[in-house]
Amino acid sequence: MSARSWLTASAFTVAAVTLAGCAQLAPEPSAAPVAEAAKWSYDGESGPASWGAVDSSFEACAAGTAQSPIDLPLTVPVTTTSIDLAVEAVDGDVFDSGHAVEVETDGEGETLTFAGDEFSLQQMHAHVPSEHTVGGQPAAAELHLVHKDVDGNLLVLGILVSEGEASEALVPFIEAATHPADKDEVVLDVAGVLPASLENYEYSGSLTTPPCTEGVQWVVLSTPISMSAEQIDTLEEVHRHNARPTQPLGGRTVVGGTGEVENEG
Ligand SMILES: [Zn+2]
């Protein structure tokens, strides 16, 4: 095995093991990602309404009772908790996961503390339009920053996007998204991506893509960030409408939270 093919295989193993908040789980490192990705889609016969029937391992997509995304209330519930983000420059590779433009990090550079548990950033990807809605209304786009703790528990930080000024911090990600097959290495300024306020909605949900695994902690920031129409168009050209419809809240409760960010340079 050449150094290059080892790197490729190794990178894929990491991608498979780190589970990818909204990417599919590959059963074997050697499995063809394209074949896996082709099993489900965002429209037609393999679209969201059929995910539970596409593969036996996707059962939670249909039978789950704590699924994501959900419709969020217009007013953030009374704040009860706080998250802490410690960020520095994050290195990662930008590529097309098959269902979203994604930057996969080396797991270093950003940690998020939630309820005393420390999570580290594994990957970030984009949905156009947003998956979570607020008062029934989708945002132009939504970024998902997928985090994992040492026990493998997942926390996804959701950032809603409004169309407006360009995001300077997202320029390297967007530029790499224009040629996602090249797997460009970028430096992501996570602190620069965040909105001014970390006020948020928190609830327990699932991956928003098959296998729709539950037990995922969601933290969705209530303040949207801004991206230009051109930036949103670039992401949309790679994947058009990669958003799962909202799911029933059921017996769950959405609580409010705040947060602080510490930029470590
Ligand atoms: Zn996602």
PDB file of C-alpha atoms and ligand atoms in Angstrom, residues 20-23 42 100 123-127 131 142-146 156 207-209 218 242, ligand 1:
ATOM      1  CA  ALA A  20     -20.389  12.051  11.222  1.00  0.00           C
ATOM      2  CA  GLY A  21     -23.451  13.737  12.637  1.00  0.00           C
ATOM      3  CA  CYS A  22     -25.364  13.677   9.490  1.00  0.00           C
ATOM      4  CA  ALA A  23     -23.344  11.414   7.282  1.00  0.00           C
ATOM      5  CA  TYR A  42     -33.554  13.806  -0.189  1.00  0.00           C
ATOM      6  CA  ALA A 100     -23.348  17.666   2.149  1.00  0.00           C
ATOM      7  CA  GLN A 123     -16.598  17.902  11.447  1.00  0.00           C
ATOM      8  CA  MET A 124     -18.762  20.710  10.109  1.00  0.00           C
ATOM      9  CA  HIS A 125     -21.188  20.478   7.200  1.00  0.00           C
ATOM     10  CA  ALA A 126     -23.896  22.567   5.589  1.00  0.00           C
ATOM     11  CA  HIS A 127     -27.590  22.112   4.827  1.00  0.00           C
ATOM     12  CA  GLU A 131     -33.204  21.682   8.807  1.00  0.00           C
ATOM     13  CA  GLU A 142     -27.756  25.692   8.594  1.00  0.00           C
ATOM     14  CA  LEU A 143     -24.271  24.655   9.653  1.00  0.00           C
ATOM     15  CA  HIS A 144     -23.823  21.579  11.822  1.00  0.00           C
ATOM     16  CA  LEU A 145     -20.707  21.397  13.978  1.00  0.00           C
ATOM     17  CA  VAL A 146     -20.561  17.772  15.073  1.00  0.00           C
ATOM     18  CA  VAL A 156     -24.277  18.928  17.373  1.00  0.00           C
ATOM     19  CA  LEU A 207     -28.784  12.357  13.522  1.00  0.00           C
ATOM     20  CA  THR A 208     -30.798  14.044  10.769  1.00  0.00           C
ATOM     21  CA  THR A 209     -29.583  11.504   8.216  1.00  0.00           C
ATOM     22  CA  TRP A 218     -28.602  19.357  20.073  1.00  0.00           C
ATOM     23  CA  ASN A 242     -30.331  18.550   1.586  1.00  0.00           C
TER      24      ASN A 242
HETATM   25 ZN    ZN B   1     -26.369  17.926   9.446  1.00  0.00          ZN
END
